[in-house]
mmCIF file of C-alpha atoms in Angstrom:
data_model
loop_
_atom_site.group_PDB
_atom_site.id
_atom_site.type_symbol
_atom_site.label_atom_id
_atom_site.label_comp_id
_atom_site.label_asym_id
_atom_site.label_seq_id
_atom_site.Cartn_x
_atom_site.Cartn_y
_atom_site.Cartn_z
ATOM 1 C CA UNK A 683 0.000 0.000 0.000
ATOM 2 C CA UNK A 684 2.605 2.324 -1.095
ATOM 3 C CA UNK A 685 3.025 4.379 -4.223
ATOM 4 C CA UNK A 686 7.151 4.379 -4.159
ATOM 5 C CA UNK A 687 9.077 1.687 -3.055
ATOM 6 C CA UNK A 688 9.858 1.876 0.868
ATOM 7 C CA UNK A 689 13.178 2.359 1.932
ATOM 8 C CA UNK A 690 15.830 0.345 3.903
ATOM 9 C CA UNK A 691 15.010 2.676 6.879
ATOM 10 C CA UNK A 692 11.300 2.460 6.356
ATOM 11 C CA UNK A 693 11.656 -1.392 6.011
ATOM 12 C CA UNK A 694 13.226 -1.358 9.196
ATOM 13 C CA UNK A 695 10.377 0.607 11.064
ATOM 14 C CA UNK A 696 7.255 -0.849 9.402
ATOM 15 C CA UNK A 697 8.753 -5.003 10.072
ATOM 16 C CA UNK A 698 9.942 -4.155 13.628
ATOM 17 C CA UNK A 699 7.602 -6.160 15.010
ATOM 18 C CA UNK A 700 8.869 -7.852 17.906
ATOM 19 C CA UNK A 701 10.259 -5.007 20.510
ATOM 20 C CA UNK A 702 14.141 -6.404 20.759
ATOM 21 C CA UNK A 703 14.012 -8.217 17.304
ATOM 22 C CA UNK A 704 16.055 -7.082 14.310
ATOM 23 C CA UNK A 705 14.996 -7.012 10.845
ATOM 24 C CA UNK A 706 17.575 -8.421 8.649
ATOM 25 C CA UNK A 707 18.307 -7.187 4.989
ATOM 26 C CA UNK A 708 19.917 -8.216 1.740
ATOM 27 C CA UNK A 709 20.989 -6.356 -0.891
ATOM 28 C CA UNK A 710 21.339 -9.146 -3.995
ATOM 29 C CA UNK A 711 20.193 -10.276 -5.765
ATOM 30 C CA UNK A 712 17.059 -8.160 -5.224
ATOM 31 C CA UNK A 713 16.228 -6.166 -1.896
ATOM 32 C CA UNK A 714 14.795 -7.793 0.582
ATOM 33 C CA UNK A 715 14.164 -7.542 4.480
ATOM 34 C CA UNK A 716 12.457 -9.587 6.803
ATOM 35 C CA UNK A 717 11.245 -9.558 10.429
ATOM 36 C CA UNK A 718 12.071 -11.386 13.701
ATOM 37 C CA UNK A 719 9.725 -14.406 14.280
ATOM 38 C CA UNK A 720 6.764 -13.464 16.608
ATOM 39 C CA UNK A 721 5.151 -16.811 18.507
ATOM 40 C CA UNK A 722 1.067 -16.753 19.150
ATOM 41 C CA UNK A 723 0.152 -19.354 21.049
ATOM 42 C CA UNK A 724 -2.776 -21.541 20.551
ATOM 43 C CA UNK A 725 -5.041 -24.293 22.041
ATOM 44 C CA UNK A 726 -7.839 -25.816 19.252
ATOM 45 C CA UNK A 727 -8.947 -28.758 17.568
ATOM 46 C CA UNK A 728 -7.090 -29.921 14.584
ATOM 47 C CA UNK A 729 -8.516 -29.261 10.725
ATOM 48 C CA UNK A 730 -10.067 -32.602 10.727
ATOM 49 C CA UNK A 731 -12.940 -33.687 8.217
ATOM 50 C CA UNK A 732 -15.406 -35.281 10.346
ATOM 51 C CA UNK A 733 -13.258 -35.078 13.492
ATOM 52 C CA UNK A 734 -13.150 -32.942 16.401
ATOM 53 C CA UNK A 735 -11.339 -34.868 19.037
ATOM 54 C CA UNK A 736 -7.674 -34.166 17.733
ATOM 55 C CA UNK A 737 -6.503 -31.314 20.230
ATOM 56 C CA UNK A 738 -3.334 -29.238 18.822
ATOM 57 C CA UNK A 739 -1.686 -26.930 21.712
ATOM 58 C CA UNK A 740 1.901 -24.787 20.623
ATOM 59 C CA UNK A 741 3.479 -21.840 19.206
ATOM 60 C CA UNK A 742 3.217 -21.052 15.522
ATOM 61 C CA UNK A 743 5.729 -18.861 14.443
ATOM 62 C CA UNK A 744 5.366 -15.809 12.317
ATOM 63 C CA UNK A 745 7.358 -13.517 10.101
ATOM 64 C CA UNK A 746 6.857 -10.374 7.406
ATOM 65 C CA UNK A 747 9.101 -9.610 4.308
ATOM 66 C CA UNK A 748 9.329 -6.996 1.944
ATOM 67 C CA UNK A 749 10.241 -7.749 -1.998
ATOM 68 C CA UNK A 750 12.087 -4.507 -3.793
ATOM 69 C CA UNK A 751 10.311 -2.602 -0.683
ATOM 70 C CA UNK A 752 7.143 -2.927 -2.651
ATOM 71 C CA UNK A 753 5.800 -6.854 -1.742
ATOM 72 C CA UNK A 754 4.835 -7.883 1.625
ATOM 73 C CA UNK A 755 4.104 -11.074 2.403
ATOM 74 C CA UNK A 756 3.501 -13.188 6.067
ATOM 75 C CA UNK A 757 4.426 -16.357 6.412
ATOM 76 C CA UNK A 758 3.266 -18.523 9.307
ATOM 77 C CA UNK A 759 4.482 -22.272 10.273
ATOM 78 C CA UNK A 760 5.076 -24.791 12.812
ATOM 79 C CA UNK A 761 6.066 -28.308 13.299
ATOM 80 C CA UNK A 762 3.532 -30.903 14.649
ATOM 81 C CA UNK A 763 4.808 -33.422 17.188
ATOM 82 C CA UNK A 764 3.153 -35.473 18.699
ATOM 83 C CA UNK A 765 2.750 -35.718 22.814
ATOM 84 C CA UNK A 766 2.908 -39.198 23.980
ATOM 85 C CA UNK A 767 1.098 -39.080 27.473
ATOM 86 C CA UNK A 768 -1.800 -37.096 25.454
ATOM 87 C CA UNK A 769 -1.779 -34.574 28.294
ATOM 88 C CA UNK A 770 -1.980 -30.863 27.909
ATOM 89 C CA UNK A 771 0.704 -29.075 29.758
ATOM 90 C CA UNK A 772 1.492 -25.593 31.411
ATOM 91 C CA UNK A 773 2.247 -22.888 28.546
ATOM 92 C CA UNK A 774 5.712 -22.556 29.594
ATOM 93 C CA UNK A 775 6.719 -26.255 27.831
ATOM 94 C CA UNK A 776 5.287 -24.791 24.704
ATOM 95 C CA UNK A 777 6.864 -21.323 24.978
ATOM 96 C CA UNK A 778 10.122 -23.457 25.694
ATOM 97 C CA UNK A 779 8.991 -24.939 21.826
ATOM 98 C CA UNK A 780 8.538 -22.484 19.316
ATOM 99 C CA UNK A 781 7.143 -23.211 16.187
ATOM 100 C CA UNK A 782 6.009 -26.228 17.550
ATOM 101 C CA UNK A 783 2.124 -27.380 18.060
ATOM 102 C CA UNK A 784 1.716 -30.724 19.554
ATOM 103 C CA UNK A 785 -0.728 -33.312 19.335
ATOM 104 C CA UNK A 786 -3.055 -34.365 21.668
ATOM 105 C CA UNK A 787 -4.971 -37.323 20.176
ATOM 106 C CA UNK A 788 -4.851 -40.226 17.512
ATOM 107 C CA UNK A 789 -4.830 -39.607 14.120
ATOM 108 C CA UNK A 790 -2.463 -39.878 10.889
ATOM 109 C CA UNK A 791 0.122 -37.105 9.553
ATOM 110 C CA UNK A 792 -1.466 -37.999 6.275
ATOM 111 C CA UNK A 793 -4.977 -37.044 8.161
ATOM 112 C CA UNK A 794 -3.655 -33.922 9.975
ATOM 113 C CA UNK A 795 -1.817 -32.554 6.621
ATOM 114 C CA UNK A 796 -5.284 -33.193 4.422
ATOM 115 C CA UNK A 797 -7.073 -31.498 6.807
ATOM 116 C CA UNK A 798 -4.629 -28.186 7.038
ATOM 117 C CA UNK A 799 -4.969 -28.102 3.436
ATOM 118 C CA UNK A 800 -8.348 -28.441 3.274
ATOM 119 C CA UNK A 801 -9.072 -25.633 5.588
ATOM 120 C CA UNK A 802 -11.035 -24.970 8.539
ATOM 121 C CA UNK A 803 -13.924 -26.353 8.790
ATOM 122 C CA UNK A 804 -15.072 -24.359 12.348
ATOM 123 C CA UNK A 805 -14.313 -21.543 14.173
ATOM 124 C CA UNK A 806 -12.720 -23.978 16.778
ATOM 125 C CA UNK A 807 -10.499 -25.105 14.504
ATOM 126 C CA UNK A 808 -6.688 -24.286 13.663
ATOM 127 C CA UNK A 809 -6.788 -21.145 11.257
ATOM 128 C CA UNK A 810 -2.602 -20.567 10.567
ATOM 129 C CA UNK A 811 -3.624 -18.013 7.776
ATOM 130 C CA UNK A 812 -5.940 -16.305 9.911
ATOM 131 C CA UNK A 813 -2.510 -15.603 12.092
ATOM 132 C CA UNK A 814 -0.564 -14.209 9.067
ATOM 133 C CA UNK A 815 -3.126 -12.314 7.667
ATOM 134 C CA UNK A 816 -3.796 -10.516 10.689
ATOM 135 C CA UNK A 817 0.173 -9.594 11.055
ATOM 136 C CA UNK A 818 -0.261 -8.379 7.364
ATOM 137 C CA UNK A 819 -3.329 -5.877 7.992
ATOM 138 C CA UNK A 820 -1.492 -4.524 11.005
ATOM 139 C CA UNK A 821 1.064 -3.778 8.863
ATOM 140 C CA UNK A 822 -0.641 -2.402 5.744
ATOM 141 C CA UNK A 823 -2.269 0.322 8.204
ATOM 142 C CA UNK A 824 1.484 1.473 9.074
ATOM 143 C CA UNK A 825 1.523 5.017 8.986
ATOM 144 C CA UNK A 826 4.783 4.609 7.117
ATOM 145 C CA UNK A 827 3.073 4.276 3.811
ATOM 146 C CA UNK A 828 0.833 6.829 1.799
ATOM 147 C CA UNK A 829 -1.501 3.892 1.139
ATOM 148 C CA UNK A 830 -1.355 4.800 -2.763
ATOM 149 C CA UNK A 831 -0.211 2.039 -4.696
ATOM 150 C CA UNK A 832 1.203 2.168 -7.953
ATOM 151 C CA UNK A 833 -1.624 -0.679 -9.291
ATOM 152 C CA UNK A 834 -3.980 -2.854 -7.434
ATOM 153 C CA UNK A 835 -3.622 -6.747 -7.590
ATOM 154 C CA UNK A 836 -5.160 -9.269 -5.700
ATOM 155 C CA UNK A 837 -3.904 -10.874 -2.733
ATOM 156 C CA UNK A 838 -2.907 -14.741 -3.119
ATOM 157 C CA UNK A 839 -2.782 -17.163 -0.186
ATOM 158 C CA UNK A 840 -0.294 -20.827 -0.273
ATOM 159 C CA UNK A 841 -1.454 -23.747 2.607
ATOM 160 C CA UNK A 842 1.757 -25.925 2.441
ATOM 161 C CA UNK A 843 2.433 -29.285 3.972
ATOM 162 C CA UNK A 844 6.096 -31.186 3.886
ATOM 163 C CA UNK A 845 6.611 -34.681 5.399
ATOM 164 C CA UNK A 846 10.439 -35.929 5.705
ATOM 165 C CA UNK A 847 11.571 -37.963 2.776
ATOM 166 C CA UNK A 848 14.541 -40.600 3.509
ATOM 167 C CA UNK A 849 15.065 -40.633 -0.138
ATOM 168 C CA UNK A 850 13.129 -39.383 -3.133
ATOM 169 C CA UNK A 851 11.655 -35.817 -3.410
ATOM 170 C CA UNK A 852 8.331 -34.559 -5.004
ATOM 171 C CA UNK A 853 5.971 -31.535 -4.709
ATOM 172 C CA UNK A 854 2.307 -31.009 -5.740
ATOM 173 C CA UNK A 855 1.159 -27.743 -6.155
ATOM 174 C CA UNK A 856 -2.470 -27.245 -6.848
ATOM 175 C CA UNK A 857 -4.566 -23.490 -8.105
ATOM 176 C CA UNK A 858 -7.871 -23.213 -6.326
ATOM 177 C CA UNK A 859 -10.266 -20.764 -5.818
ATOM 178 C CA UNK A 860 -10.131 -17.502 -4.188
ATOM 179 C CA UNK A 861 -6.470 -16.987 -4.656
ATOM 180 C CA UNK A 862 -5.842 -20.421 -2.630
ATOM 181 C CA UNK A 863 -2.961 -22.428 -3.747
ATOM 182 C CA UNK A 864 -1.931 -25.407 -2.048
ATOM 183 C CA UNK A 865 1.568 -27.537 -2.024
ATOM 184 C CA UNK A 866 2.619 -30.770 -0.769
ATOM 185 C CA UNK A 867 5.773 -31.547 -0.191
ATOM 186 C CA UNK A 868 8.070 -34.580 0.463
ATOM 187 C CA UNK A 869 11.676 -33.911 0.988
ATOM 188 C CA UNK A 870 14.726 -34.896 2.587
ATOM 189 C CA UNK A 871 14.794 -31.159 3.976
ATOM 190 C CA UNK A 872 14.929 -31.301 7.730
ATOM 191 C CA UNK A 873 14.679 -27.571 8.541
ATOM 192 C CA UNK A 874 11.180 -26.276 8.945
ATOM 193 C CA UNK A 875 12.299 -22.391 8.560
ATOM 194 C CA UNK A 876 14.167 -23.761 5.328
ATOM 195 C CA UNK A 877 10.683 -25.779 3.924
ATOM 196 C CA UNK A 878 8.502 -22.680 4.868
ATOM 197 C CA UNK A 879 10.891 -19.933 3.601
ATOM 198 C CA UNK A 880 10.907 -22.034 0.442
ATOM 199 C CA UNK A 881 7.329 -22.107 0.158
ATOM 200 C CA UNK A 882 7.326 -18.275 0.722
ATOM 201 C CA UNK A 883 9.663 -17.650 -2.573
ATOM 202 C CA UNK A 884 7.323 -20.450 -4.096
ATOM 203 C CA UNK A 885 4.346 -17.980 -3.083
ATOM 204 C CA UNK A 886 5.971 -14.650 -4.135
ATOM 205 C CA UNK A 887 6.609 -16.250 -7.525
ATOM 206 C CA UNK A 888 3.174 -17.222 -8.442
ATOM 207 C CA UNK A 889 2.143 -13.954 -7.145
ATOM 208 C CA UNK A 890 4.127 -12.048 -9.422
ATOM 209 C CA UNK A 891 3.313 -14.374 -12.136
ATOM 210 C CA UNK A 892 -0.340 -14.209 -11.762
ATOM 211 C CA UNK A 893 -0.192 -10.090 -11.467
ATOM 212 C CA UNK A 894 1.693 -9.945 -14.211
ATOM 213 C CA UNK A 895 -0.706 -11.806 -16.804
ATOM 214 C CA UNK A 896 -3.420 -10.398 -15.065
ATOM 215 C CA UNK A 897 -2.121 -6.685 -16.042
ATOM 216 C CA UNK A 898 -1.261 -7.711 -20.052
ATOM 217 C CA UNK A 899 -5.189 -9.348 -20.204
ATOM 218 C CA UNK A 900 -6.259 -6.404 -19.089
ATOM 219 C CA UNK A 901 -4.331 -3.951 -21.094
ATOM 220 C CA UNK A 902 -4.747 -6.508 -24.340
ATOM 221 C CA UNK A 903 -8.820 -6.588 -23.625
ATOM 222 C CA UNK A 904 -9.466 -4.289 -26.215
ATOM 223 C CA UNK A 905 -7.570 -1.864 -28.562
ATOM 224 C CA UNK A 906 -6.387 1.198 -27.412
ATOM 225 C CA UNK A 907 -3.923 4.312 -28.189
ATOM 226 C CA UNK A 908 -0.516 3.530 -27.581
ATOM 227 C CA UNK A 909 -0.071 5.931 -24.858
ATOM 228 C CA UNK A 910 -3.115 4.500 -23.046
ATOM 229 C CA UNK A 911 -2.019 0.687 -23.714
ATOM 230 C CA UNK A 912 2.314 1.839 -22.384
ATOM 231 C CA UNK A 913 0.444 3.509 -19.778
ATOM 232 C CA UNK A 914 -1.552 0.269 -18.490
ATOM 233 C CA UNK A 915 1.800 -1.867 -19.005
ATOM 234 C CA UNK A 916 4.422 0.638 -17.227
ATOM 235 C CA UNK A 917 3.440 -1.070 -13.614
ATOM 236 C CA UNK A 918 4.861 -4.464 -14.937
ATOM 237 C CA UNK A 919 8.029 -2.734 -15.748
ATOM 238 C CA UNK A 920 8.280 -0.482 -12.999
ATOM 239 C CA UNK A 921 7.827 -2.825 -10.382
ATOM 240 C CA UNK A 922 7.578 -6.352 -11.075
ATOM 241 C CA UNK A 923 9.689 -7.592 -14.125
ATOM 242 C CA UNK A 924 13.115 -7.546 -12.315
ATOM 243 C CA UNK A 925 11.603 -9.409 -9.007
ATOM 244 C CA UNK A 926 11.269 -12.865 -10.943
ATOM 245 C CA UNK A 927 14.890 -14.907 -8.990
ATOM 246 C CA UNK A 928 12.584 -17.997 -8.002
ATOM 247 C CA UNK A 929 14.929 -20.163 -5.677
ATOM 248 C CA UNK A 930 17.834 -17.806 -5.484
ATOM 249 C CA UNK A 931 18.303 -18.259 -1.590
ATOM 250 C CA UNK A 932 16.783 -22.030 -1.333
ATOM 251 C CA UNK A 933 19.356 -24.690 -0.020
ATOM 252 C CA UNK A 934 20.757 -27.043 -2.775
ATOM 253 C CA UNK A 935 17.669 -29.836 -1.864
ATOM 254 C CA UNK A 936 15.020 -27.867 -2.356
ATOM 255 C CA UNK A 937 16.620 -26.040 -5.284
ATOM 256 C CA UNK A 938 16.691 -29.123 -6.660
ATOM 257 C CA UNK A 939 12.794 -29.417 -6.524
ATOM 258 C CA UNK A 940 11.938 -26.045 -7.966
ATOM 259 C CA UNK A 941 13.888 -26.637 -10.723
ATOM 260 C CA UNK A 942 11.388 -30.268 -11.595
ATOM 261 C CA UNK A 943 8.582 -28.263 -10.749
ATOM 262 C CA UNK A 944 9.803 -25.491 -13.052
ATOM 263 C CA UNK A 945 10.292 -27.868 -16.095
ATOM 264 C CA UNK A 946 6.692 -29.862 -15.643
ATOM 265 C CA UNK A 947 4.787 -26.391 -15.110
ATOM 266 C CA UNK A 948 6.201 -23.826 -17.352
ATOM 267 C CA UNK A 949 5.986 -21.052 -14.806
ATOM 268 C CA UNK A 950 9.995 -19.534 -15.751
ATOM 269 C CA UNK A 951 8.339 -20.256 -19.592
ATOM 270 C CA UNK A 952 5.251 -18.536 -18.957
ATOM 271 C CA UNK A 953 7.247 -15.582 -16.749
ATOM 272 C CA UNK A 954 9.457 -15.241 -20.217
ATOM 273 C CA UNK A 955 6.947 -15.234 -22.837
ATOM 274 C CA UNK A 956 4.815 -12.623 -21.276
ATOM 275 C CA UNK A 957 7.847 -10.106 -20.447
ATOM 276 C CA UNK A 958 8.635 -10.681 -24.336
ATOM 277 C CA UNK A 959 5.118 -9.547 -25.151
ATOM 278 C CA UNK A 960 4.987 -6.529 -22.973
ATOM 279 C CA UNK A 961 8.205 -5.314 -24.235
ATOM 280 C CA UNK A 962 7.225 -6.468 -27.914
ATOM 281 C CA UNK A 963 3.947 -4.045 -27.261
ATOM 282 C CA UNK A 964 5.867 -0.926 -25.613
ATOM 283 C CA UNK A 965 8.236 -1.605 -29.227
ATOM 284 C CA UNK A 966 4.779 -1.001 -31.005
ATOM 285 C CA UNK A 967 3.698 2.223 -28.913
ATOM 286 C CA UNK A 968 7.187 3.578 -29.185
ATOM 287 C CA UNK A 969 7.144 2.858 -32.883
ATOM 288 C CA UNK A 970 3.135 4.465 -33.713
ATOM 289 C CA UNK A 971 4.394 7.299 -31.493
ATOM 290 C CA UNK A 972 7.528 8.031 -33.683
ATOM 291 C CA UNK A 973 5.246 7.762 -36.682
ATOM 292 C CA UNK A 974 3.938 11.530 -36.919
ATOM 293 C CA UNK A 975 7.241 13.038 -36.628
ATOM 294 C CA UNK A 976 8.250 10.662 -39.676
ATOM 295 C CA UNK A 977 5.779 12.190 -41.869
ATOM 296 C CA UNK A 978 6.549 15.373 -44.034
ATOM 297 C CA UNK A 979 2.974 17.316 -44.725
ATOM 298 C CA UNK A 980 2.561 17.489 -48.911
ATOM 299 C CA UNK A 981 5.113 14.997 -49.419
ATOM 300 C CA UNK A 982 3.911 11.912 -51.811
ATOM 301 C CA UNK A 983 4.558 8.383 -51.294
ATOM 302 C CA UNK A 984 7.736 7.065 -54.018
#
């Protein structure tokens, strides 16, 4: 909700959102900054279909970045092990846990990972998005931006799952409605920040991907004057073209799986072909504006 992109200092201000934390920055290969975790706790029933007995008790953890100081996303995740006396406990053994949410009850990780994906089903139910969303509006009403953007877009939202693979690594990701997407992974990743940062990148790509045909179908519905049709376009160039590095920070494993996924769904393909037509229509509008200043009044065709 900003009209320029924010600067390092601003980034600094508007994702300070643990008092004591540090935001942390990179420069390369695009800008990027990104809060401390913050821990909520919570006490609910698991995201089971047909199934409320499955009690889940912890800390998700929770943390903001900012793209080029222009994307902000939340990302929210946790860990689900499993307590073997079934007995809830005081909150300091789950403060003493974070990013962990334990289970209290039977059921399968297939069960409890189909049922995340799924969604809640009831208000008593575990909600992670509803936790990063709510970080994101908090932030969005900083007084550190002029709440003019440069273009509106629609929000998207990723539910991920990972199980440990001993060997052998595959991901599904699925479009849904609403802006949903959802991912399953298997891999032989064992760092939960590592999966869920990975999903992030995974998230910020489809985002810009989707904006970005989103903007050409709308500037291509109809014909228009060049100036009107480079005017439409200049948001793509401005602000999302040089964003696209998908997997630039992931670790070598999970690099490894972006790269499949890349090749079976054409996103970098897709990304590519629709840069080359935005830049093969600003050619156009550069080329019909030119045109009048070609032309010499009286002169006759050879």
């Amino acid at each position: 909700m900003t009209s320029a992109a924010v600067s390092a200092d601003a980034s600094a201000m508007l994702l300070d959102i643990l008092p004591g934390g540090s935001v942390r920055t990179r420069q390369r290969p695009v800008r990027y900054a990104w809060s401390p975790e913050i821990l909520t706790g919570v006490d609910c029933l698991a995201p089971l279909v047909g199934r409320r007995e499955v009690r889940l008790v912890g800390t998700p953890a929770t943390w903001v970045s900012l793209t080029d100081g222009h994307i902000l996303q939340a990302g929210t995740y946790a860990s689900f092990h499993r307590e073997p006396t079934g007995r809830r406990r005081p909150w300091a053994h789950y403060l003493a846990q974070p990013g962990v949410l334990e289970v209290l009850g039977t059921t399968s990780d297939a069960s409890l990972a189909e049922g995340f994906l799924a969604g809640s089903a009831t208000a008593m139910a575990l909600d992670i998005g509803a936790v990063s969303m709510r970080t994101l509006a908090a932030i969005q009403r900083s007084q550190h931006l002029d709440h003019h953007p440069p273009f509106r877009s629609r929000r998207t939202r990723l539910r991920w799952s990972a199980e440990a693979a001993d060997s052998g690594q595959e991901m599904v990701f699925t479009l849904g409605a609403d802006g949903l997407r959802t991912v399953r992974l298997r891999s032989e990743e064992d760092s939960p920040r590592a999966l869920a940062e990975f999903c992030a990148d995974l998230a910020l790509h489809d985002w810009l991907l989707s904006v970005l045909a989103d903007l050409v179908d709308r500037a291509m519905a109809r014909s228009r004057p060049a100036a009107e049709l480079v005017g439409m376009l200049r948001p793509a160039i401005d602000h999302l073209v040089h964003a696209w590095m998908p997997s630039a920070h992931a670790s070598k494993t999970l690099a490894g799986i972006w790269q499949e996924f890349d090749l079976r769904s054409g996103f970098s393909l897709q990304w590519q072909k629709t840069v080359e037509r935005i830049r093969d229509q600003l050619s156009v509008g550069i080329m019909e504006a030119l045109r009048p200043l070609t032309e010499i009044p009286g002169s006759e065709p050879a």
